[in-house]
GROMACS .gro file of N, CA and C in nm:
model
  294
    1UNK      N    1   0.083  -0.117   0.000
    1UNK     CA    2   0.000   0.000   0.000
    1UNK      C    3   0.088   0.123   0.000
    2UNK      N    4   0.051   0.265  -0.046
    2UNK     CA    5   0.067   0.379  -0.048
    2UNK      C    6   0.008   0.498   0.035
    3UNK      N    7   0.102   0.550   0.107
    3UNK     CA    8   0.004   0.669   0.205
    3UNK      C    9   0.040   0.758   0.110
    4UNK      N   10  -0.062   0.872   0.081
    4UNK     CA   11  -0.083   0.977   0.028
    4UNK      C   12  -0.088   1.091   0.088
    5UNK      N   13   0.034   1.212   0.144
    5UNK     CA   14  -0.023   1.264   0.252
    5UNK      C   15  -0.124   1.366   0.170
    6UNK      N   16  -0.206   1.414   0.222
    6UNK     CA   17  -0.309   1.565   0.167
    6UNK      C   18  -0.235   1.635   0.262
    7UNK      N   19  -0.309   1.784   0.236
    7UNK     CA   20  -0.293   1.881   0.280
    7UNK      C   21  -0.334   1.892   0.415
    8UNK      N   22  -0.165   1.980   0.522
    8UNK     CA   23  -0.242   1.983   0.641
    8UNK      C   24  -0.391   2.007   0.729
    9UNK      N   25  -0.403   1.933   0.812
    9UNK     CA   26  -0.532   1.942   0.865
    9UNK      C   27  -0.545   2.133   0.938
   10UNK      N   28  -0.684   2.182   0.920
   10UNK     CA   29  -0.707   2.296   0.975
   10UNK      C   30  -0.782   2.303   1.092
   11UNK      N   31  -0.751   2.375   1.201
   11UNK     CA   32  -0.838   2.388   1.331
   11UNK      C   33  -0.920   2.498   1.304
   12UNK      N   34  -1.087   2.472   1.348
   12UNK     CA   35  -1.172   2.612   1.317
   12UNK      C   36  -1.200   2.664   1.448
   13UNK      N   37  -1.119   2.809   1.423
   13UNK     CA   38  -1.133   2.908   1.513
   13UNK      C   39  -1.216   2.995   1.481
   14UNK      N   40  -1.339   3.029   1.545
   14UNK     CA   41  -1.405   3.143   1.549
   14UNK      C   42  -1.353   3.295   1.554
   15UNK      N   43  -1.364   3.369   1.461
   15UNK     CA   44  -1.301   3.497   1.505
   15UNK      C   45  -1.406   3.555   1.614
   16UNK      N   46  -1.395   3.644   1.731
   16UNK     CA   47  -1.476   3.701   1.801
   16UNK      C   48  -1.556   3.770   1.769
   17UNK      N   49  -1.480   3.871   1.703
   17UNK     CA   50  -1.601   3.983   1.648
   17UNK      C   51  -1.682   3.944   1.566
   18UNK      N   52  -1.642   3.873   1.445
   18UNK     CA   53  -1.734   3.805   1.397
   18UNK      C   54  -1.825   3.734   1.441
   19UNK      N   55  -1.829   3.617   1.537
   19UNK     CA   56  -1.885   3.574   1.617
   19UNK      C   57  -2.021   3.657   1.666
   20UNK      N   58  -1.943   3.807   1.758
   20UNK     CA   59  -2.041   3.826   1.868
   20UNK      C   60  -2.104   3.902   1.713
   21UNK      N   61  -2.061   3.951   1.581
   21UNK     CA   62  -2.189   4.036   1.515
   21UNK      C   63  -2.307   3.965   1.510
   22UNK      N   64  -2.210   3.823   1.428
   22UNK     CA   65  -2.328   3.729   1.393
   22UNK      C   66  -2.448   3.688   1.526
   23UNK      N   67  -2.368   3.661   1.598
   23UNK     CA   68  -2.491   3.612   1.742
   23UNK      C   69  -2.574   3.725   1.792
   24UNK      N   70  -2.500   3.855   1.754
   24UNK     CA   71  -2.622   3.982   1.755
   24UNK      C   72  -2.755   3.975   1.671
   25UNK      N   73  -2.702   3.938   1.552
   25UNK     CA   74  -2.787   3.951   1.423
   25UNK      C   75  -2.904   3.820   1.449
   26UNK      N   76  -2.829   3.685   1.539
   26UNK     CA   77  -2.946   3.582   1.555
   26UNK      C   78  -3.028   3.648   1.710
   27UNK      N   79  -2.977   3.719   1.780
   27UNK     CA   80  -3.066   3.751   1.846
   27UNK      C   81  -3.163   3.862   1.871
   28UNK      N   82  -3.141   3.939   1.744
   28UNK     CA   83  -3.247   4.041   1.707
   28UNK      C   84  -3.363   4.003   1.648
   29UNK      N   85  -3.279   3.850   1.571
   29UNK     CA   86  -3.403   3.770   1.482
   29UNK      C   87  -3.484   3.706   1.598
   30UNK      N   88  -3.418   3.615   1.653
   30UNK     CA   89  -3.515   3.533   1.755
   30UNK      C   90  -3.536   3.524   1.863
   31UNK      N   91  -3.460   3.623   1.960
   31UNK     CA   92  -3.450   3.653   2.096
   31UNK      C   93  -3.360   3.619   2.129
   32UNK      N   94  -3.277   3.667   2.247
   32UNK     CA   95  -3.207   3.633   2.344
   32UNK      C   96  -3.227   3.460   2.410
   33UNK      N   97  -3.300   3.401   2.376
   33UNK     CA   98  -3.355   3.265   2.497
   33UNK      C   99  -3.285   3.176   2.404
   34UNK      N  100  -3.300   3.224   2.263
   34UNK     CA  101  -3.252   3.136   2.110
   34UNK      C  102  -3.140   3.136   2.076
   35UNK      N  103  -3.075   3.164   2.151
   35UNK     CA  104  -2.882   3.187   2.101
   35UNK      C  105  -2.799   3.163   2.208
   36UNK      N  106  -2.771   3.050   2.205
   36UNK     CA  107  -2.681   3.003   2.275
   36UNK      C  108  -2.518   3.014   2.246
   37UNK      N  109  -2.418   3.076   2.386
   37UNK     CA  110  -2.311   3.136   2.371
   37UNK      C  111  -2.259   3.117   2.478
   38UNK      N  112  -2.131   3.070   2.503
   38UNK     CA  113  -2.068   2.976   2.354
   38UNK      C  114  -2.129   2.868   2.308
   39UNK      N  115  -2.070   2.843   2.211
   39UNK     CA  116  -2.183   2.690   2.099
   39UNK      C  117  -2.127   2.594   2.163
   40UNK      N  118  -2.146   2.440   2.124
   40UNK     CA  119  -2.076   2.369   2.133
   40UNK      C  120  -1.925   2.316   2.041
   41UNK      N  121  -1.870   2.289   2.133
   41UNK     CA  122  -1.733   2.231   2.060
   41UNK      C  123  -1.729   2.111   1.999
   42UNK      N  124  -1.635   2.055   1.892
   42UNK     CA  125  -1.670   1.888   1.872
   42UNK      C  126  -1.491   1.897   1.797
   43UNK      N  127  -1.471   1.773   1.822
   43UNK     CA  128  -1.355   1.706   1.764
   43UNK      C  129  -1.362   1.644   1.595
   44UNK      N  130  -1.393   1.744   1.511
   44UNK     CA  131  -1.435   1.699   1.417
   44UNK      C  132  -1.356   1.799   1.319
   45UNK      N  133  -1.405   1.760   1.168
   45UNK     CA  134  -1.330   1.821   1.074
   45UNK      C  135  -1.417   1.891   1.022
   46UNK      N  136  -1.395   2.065   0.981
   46UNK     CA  137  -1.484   2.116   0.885
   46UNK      C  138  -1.389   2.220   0.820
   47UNK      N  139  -1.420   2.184   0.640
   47UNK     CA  140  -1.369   2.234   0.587
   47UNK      C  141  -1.361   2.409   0.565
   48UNK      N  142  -1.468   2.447   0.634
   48UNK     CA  143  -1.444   2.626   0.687
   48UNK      C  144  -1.363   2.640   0.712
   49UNK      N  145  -1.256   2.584   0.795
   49UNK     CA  146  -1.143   2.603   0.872
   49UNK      C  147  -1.047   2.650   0.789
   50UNK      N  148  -1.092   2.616   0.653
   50UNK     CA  149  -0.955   2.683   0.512
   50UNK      C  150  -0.995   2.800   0.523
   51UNK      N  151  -1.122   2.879   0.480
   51UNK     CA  152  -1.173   2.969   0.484
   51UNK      C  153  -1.150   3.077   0.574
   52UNK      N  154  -1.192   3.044   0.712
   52UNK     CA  155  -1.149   3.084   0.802
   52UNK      C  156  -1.005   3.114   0.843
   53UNK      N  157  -0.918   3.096   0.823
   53UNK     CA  158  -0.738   3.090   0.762
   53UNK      C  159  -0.732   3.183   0.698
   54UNK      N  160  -0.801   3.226   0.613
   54UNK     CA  161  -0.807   3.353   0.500
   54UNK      C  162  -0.862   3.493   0.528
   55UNK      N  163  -0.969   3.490   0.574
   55UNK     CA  164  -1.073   3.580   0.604
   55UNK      C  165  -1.145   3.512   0.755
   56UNK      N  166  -1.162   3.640   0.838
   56UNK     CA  167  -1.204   3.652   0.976
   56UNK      C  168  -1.370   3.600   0.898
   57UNK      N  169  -1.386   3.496   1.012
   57UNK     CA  170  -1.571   3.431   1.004
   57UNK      C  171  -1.613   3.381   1.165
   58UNK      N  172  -1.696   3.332   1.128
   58UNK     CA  173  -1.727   3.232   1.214
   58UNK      C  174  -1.875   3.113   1.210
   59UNK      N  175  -1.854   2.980   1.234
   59UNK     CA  176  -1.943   2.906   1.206
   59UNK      C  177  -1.994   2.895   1.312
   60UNK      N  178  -2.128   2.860   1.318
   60UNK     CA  179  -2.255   2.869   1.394
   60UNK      C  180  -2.378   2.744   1.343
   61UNK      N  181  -2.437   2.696   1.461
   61UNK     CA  182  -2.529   2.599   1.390
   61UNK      C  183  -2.690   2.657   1.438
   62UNK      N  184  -2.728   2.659   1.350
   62UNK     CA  185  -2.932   2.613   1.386
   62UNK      C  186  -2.963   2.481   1.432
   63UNK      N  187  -3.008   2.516   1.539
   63UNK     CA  188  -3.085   2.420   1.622
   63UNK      C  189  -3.118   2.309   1.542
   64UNK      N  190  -3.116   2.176   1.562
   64UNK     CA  191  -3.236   2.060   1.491
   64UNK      C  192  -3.300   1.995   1.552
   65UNK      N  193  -3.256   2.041   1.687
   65UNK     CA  194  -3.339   1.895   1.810
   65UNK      C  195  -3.245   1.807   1.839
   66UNK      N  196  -3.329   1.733   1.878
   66UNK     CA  197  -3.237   1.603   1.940
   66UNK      C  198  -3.223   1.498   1.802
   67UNK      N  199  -3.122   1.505   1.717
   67UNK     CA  200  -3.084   1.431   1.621
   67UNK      C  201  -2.944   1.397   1.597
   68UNK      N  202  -2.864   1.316   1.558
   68UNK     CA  203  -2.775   1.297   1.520
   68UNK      C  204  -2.711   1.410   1.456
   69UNK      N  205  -2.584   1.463   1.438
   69UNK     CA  206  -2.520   1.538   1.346
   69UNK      C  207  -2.541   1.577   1.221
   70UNK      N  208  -2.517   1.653   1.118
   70UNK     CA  209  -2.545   1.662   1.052
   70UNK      C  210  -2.382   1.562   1.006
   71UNK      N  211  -2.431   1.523   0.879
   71UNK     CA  212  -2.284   1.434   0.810
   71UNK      C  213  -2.352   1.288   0.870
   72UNK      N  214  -2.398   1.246   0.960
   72UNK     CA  215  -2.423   1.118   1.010
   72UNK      C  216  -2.527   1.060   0.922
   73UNK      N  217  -2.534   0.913   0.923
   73UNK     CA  218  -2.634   0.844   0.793
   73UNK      C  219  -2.767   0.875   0.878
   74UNK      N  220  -2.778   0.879   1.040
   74UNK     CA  221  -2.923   0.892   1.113
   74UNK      C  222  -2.969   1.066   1.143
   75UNK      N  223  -2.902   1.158   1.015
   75UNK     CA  224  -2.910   1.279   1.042
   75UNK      C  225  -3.097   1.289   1.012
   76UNK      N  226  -3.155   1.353   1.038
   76UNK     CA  227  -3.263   1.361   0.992
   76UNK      C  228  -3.303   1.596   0.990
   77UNK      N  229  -3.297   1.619   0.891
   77UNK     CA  230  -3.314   1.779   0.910
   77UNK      C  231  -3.448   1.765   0.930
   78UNK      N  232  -3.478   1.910   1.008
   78UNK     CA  233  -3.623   1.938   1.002
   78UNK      C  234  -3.626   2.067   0.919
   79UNK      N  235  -3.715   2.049   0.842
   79UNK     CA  236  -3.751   2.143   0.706
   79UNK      C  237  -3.811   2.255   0.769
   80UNK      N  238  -3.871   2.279   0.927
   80UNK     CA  239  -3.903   2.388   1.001
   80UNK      C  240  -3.796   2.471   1.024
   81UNK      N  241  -3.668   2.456   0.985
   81UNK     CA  242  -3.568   2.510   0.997
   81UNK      C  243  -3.559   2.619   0.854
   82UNK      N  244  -3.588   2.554   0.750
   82UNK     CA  245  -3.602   2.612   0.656
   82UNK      C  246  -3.598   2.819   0.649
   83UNK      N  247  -3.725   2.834   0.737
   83UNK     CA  248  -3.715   2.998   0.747
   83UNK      C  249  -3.636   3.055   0.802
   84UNK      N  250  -3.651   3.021   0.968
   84UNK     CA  251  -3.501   3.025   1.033
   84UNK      C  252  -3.399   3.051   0.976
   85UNK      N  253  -3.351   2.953   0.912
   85UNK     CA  254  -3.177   2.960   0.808
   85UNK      C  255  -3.221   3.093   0.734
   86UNK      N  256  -3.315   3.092   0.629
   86UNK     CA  257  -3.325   3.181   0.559
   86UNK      C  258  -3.322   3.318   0.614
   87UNK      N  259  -3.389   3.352   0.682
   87UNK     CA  260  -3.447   3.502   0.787
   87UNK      C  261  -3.280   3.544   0.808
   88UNK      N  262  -3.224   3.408   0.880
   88UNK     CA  263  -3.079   3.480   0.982
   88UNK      C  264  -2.972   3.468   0.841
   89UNK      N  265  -2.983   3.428   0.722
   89UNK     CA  266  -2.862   3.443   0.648
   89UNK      C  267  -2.905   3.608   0.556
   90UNK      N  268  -3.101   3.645   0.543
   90UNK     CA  269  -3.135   3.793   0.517
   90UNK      C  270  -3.084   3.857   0.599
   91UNK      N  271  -3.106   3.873   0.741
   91UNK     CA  272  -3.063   3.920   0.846
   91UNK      C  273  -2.853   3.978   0.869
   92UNK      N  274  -2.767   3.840   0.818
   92UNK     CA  275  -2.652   3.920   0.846
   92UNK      C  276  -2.635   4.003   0.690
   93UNK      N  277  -2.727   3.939   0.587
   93UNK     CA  278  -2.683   4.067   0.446
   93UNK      C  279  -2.712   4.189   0.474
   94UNK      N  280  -2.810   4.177   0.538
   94UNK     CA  281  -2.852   4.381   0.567
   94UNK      C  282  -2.770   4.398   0.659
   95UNK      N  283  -2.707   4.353   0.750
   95UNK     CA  284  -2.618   4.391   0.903
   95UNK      C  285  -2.538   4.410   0.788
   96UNK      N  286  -2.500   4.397   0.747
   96UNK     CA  287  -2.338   4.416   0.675
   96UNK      C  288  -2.350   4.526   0.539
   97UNK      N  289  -2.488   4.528   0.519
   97UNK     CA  290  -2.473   4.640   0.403
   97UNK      C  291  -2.519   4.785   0.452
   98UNK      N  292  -2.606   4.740   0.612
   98UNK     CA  293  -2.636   4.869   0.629
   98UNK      C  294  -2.490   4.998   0.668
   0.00000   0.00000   0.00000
C-alpha cells in the first residue's frame, strides 16, 4: 500500500467579532432565549477552517433537536428550519450592508 499525505489538517477558530456580530444579528431575529453562547465544541473536521485561515468568520449551527449530526447516515433535518436559516442568512446581508 501507499500513504498519500493531503494537505495539512485545519483547526476552526471562530473569530470574536465576527462571532459576537453574527450572534447579535441571531438575536435580534429570535430573541435572546434562542442563542446560545458559547456553541458547542466537537472534535471533528470542517472544511471552513480553510476559509477561516483567509478571512475573519465564524461558524454557527441552527438548532435541529435532538438528532444525530449533521454528516451522520441517522441525520434527519427538520424542514421547520427552513425559514429560520433563511431570515438569519437575510438578516446578516442587511447587518453588513447597512
Amino acid at each position: 500500500y501507499q500513504i498519500i499525505e493531503g494537505p495539512p489538517g485545519a483547526v476552526l477558530v471562530n473569530d470574536p467579532a465576527q462571532t459576537e456580530e453574527s450572534a447579535g444579528v441571531a438575536r435580534a431575529l429570535l430573541g435572546d432565549e434562542q442563542v446560545v453562547m458559547p456553541g458547542p465544541t466537537f472534535m471533528g473536521s470542517e472544511d471552513f477552517a480553510y476559509y477561516a485561515q483567509q478571512k475573519p468568520g465564524t461558524y454557527c449551527f441552527i438548532g435541529n433537536g435532538d438528532t444525530p449530526m449533521v454528516h451522520h447516515p441517522q441525520y434527519d433535518f427538520d424542514d421547520r428550519n427552513l425559514p429560520v436559516g433563511a431570515a438569519y442568512w437575510v438578516g446578516l446581508v442587511e447587518h453588513y450592508l447597512a
